[in-house]
Every structure is written in C-alpha cells, then in structure tokens.
Short mmCIF file of C-alpha atoms in Angstrom, two decimals:
data_model
loop_
_atom_site.label_atom_id
_atom_site.label_comp_id
_atom_site.label_asym_id
_atom_site.label_seq_id
_atom_site.Cartn_x
_atom_site.Cartn_y
_atom_site.Cartn_z
CA UNK A 1 -45.75 -20.67 0.48
CA UNK A 2 -43.43 -22.81 -1.54
CA UNK A 3 -40.93 -21.30 -3.97
CA UNK A 4 -41.94 -21.99 -7.57
CA UNK A 5 -39.97 -21.49 -10.79
CA UNK A 6 -40.97 -19.27 -13.72
CA UNK A 7 -38.96 -19.44 -16.95
CA UNK A 8 -38.96 -17.15 -20.00
CA UNK A 9 -38.77 -19.09 -23.27
CA UNK A 10 -37.50 -16.52 -25.76
CA UNK A 11 -37.52 -18.80 -28.82
CA UNK A 12 -41.05 -20.12 -28.31
CA UNK A 13 -42.67 -16.87 -27.09
CA UNK A 14 -44.04 -18.22 -23.84
CA UNK A 15 -43.49 -18.43 -20.10
CA UNK A 16 -43.28 -21.72 -18.21
CA UNK A 17 -44.42 -22.16 -14.62
CA UNK A 18 -43.14 -25.04 -12.50
CA UNK A 19 -45.07 -25.35 -9.23
CA UNK A 20 -43.15 -26.69 -6.24
CA UNK A 21 -44.60 -30.00 -5.04
CA UNK A 22 -43.62 -29.24 -1.45
CA UNK A 23 -41.21 -32.16 -1.37
CA UNK A 24 -38.37 -30.38 -3.15
CA UNK A 25 -39.38 -31.59 -6.59
CA UNK A 26 -41.00 -29.97 -9.59
CA UNK A 27 -43.05 -31.43 -12.45
CA UNK A 28 -41.16 -32.75 -15.46
CA UNK A 29 -42.89 -30.24 -17.75
CA UNK A 30 -43.97 -26.68 -16.99
CA UNK A 31 -47.41 -25.22 -17.54
CA UNK A 32 -46.87 -22.81 -20.43
CA UNK A 33 -48.55 -19.45 -20.89
CA UNK A 34 -48.32 -18.01 -24.38
CA UNK A 35 -47.31 -14.48 -25.22
CA UNK A 36 -47.79 -12.58 -28.44
CA UNK A 37 -46.12 -13.82 -31.62
CA UNK A 38 -42.47 -12.81 -31.86
CA UNK A 39 -42.51 -11.39 -28.32
CA UNK A 40 -39.25 -13.16 -27.36
CA UNK A 41 -39.48 -12.77 -23.57
CA UNK A 42 -36.06 -12.42 -21.95
CA UNK A 43 -36.90 -11.71 -18.33
CA UNK A 44 -39.72 -12.54 -15.91
CA UNK A 45 -40.59 -11.29 -12.44
CA UNK A 46 -43.56 -11.79 -10.16
CA UNK A 47 -45.42 -8.89 -8.60
CA UNK A 48 -48.96 -7.91 -7.74
CA UNK A 49 -49.22 -5.63 -10.77
CA UNK A 50 -52.90 -4.74 -10.42
CA UNK A 51 -53.27 -4.57 -6.64
CA UNK A 52 -55.69 -7.48 -6.28
CA UNK A 53 -53.49 -9.35 -3.81
CA UNK A 54 -52.51 -12.06 -6.34
CA UNK A 55 -49.06 -12.48 -7.87
CA UNK A 56 -48.84 -11.74 -11.58
CA UNK A 57 -46.04 -12.45 -14.06
CA UNK A 58 -44.30 -9.46 -15.64
CA UNK A 59 -42.26 -10.13 -18.81
CA UNK A 60 -39.72 -8.12 -20.80
CA UNK A 61 -40.57 -8.82 -24.45
CA UNK A 62 -37.48 -8.03 -26.53
CA UNK A 63 -39.09 -8.88 -29.86
CA UNK A 64 -42.17 -6.66 -29.68
CA UNK A 65 -41.07 -3.43 -27.95
CA UNK A 66 -43.23 -4.00 -24.89
CA UNK A 67 -43.57 -5.66 -21.55
CA UNK A 68 -46.39 -7.96 -20.59
CA UNK A 69 -48.41 -8.69 -17.50
CA UNK A 70 -49.97 -12.14 -17.15
CA UNK A 71 -52.57 -11.74 -14.42
CA UNK A 72 -52.52 -14.35 -11.67
CA UNK A 73 -55.61 -16.21 -10.50
CA UNK A 74 -54.22 -16.67 -6.99
CA UNK A 75 -54.02 -20.46 -7.22
CA UNK A 76 -50.78 -20.91 -9.16
CA UNK A 77 -52.48 -20.45 -12.53
CA UNK A 78 -52.51 -17.38 -14.74
CA UNK A 79 -54.65 -15.71 -17.40
CA UNK A 80 -54.42 -17.20 -20.88
CA UNK A 81 -53.71 -13.83 -22.52
CA UNK A 82 -51.23 -11.19 -21.31
CA UNK A 83 -51.87 -7.47 -21.16
CA UNK A 84 -49.05 -5.63 -22.94
CA UNK A 85 -47.65 -2.13 -22.56
CA UNK A 86 -45.58 -0.45 -25.28
CA UNK A 87 -42.09 0.68 -24.36
CA UNK A 88 -41.58 2.80 -27.49
CA UNK A 89 -40.26 2.48 -31.02
CA UNK A 90 -36.68 1.25 -31.22
CA UNK A 91 -36.72 -0.24 -27.74
CA UNK A 92 -35.56 -3.74 -26.92
CA UNK A 93 -36.77 -4.63 -23.40
CA UNK A 94 -34.38 -7.15 -21.85
CA UNK A 95 -35.11 -7.07 -18.13
CA UNK A 96 -37.93 -6.10 -15.77
CA UNK A 97 -38.27 -5.40 -12.07
CA UNK A 98 -41.33 -4.37 -10.11
CA UNK A 99 -41.74 -2.43 -6.91
CA UNK A 100 -43.30 0.67 -5.42
CA UNK A 101 -40.96 3.25 -6.96
CA UNK A 102 -43.02 6.36 -6.16
CA UNK A 103 -44.18 5.14 -2.72
CA UNK A 104 -47.89 5.38 -3.47
CA UNK A 105 -48.68 1.78 -2.50
CA UNK A 106 -48.95 0.48 -6.09
CA UNK A 107 -46.36 -1.69 -7.82
CA UNK A 108 -44.56 0.03 -10.67
CA UNK A 109 -42.49 -1.59 -13.43
CA UNK A 110 -38.96 -0.69 -14.52
CA UNK A 111 -37.81 -1.99 -17.89
CA UNK A 112 -34.15 -2.14 -18.95
CA UNK A 113 -33.85 -1.41 -22.65
CA UNK A 114 -30.82 -2.47 -24.70
CA UNK A 115 -32.07 -0.62 -27.81
CA UNK A 116 -31.75 2.84 -26.25
CA UNK A 117 -29.57 1.96 -23.23
CA UNK A 118 -32.17 3.46 -20.92
CA UNK A 119 -34.50 2.34 -18.17
CA UNK A 120 -38.21 2.96 -18.62
CA UNK A 121 -40.31 3.66 -15.54
CA UNK A 122 -43.99 2.72 -15.76
CA UNK A 123 -45.97 3.88 -12.74
CA UNK A 124 -48.89 1.70 -11.58
CA UNK A 125 -49.39 0.19 -15.04
CA UNK A 126 -52.37 -2.02 -14.17
CA UNK A 127 -55.57 -0.64 -12.72
CA UNK A 128 -57.12 -2.16 -9.62
#
C-alpha cells in the first residue's frame, strides 16, 4: 500500500485524511471526519481496533476526556461517526498508541493523559 497522511485538527474537532495518489502527491484538501463537539483531538494513530482486518483511526480527544475510534471501511474511507471511550473525570488525553499489549491477539489502546500524568490502558476496546 501507499503511505497516507492523517491529521488531527484540534481547533475544528475533526480528523483529515490525505490519500496518497501513488505518484508522491496528495490532494490539496483532506477528507475530513468530524468528532464530537469540543473534542479537540491532539493525536491520531491507525490500528485495526475491532479486529475486522481494516485500519481504523484512533484519536486522543483532549477536550472531552475520551479517546475515539473512527472505524475504517477498508477502502480509505471511514465511518461518519466515531465511537468514544471515556478516560475518566479530570483526564486530558494528549496522545494514543495501539498494539497488542496483553498478547491476546487484539489491539489495545494506551492513552497518555496530561491531566493526571498517567497512562491509561484499554484492553481490546472494540468488539469484533
């Protein structure tokens, strides 16, 4: 596959996807996927969050004390509405990573939190 670009737009509460043309160029404007009001995403990663074999977008939402998963359709497009998971009162998620932390074959999500200076571990957050 070709490397694409995904950008978190904190001030407009959305994520932009720029698909690689295959010639080393990208479109002038991204395809935007909206998040919840005041979500203020600060970090994005791709991972197969629900085990369906398609890449999803995982976002750290610093404005709404949660992280989001925008499910991928497998063709470079994504669901219109994210699924969100609370990180707890007083948290400010600023970064996310995904991987199989507990070695069970499912992707897990780690969220860095600047509100509590901790890292939250969310095991297999999306069902298959």
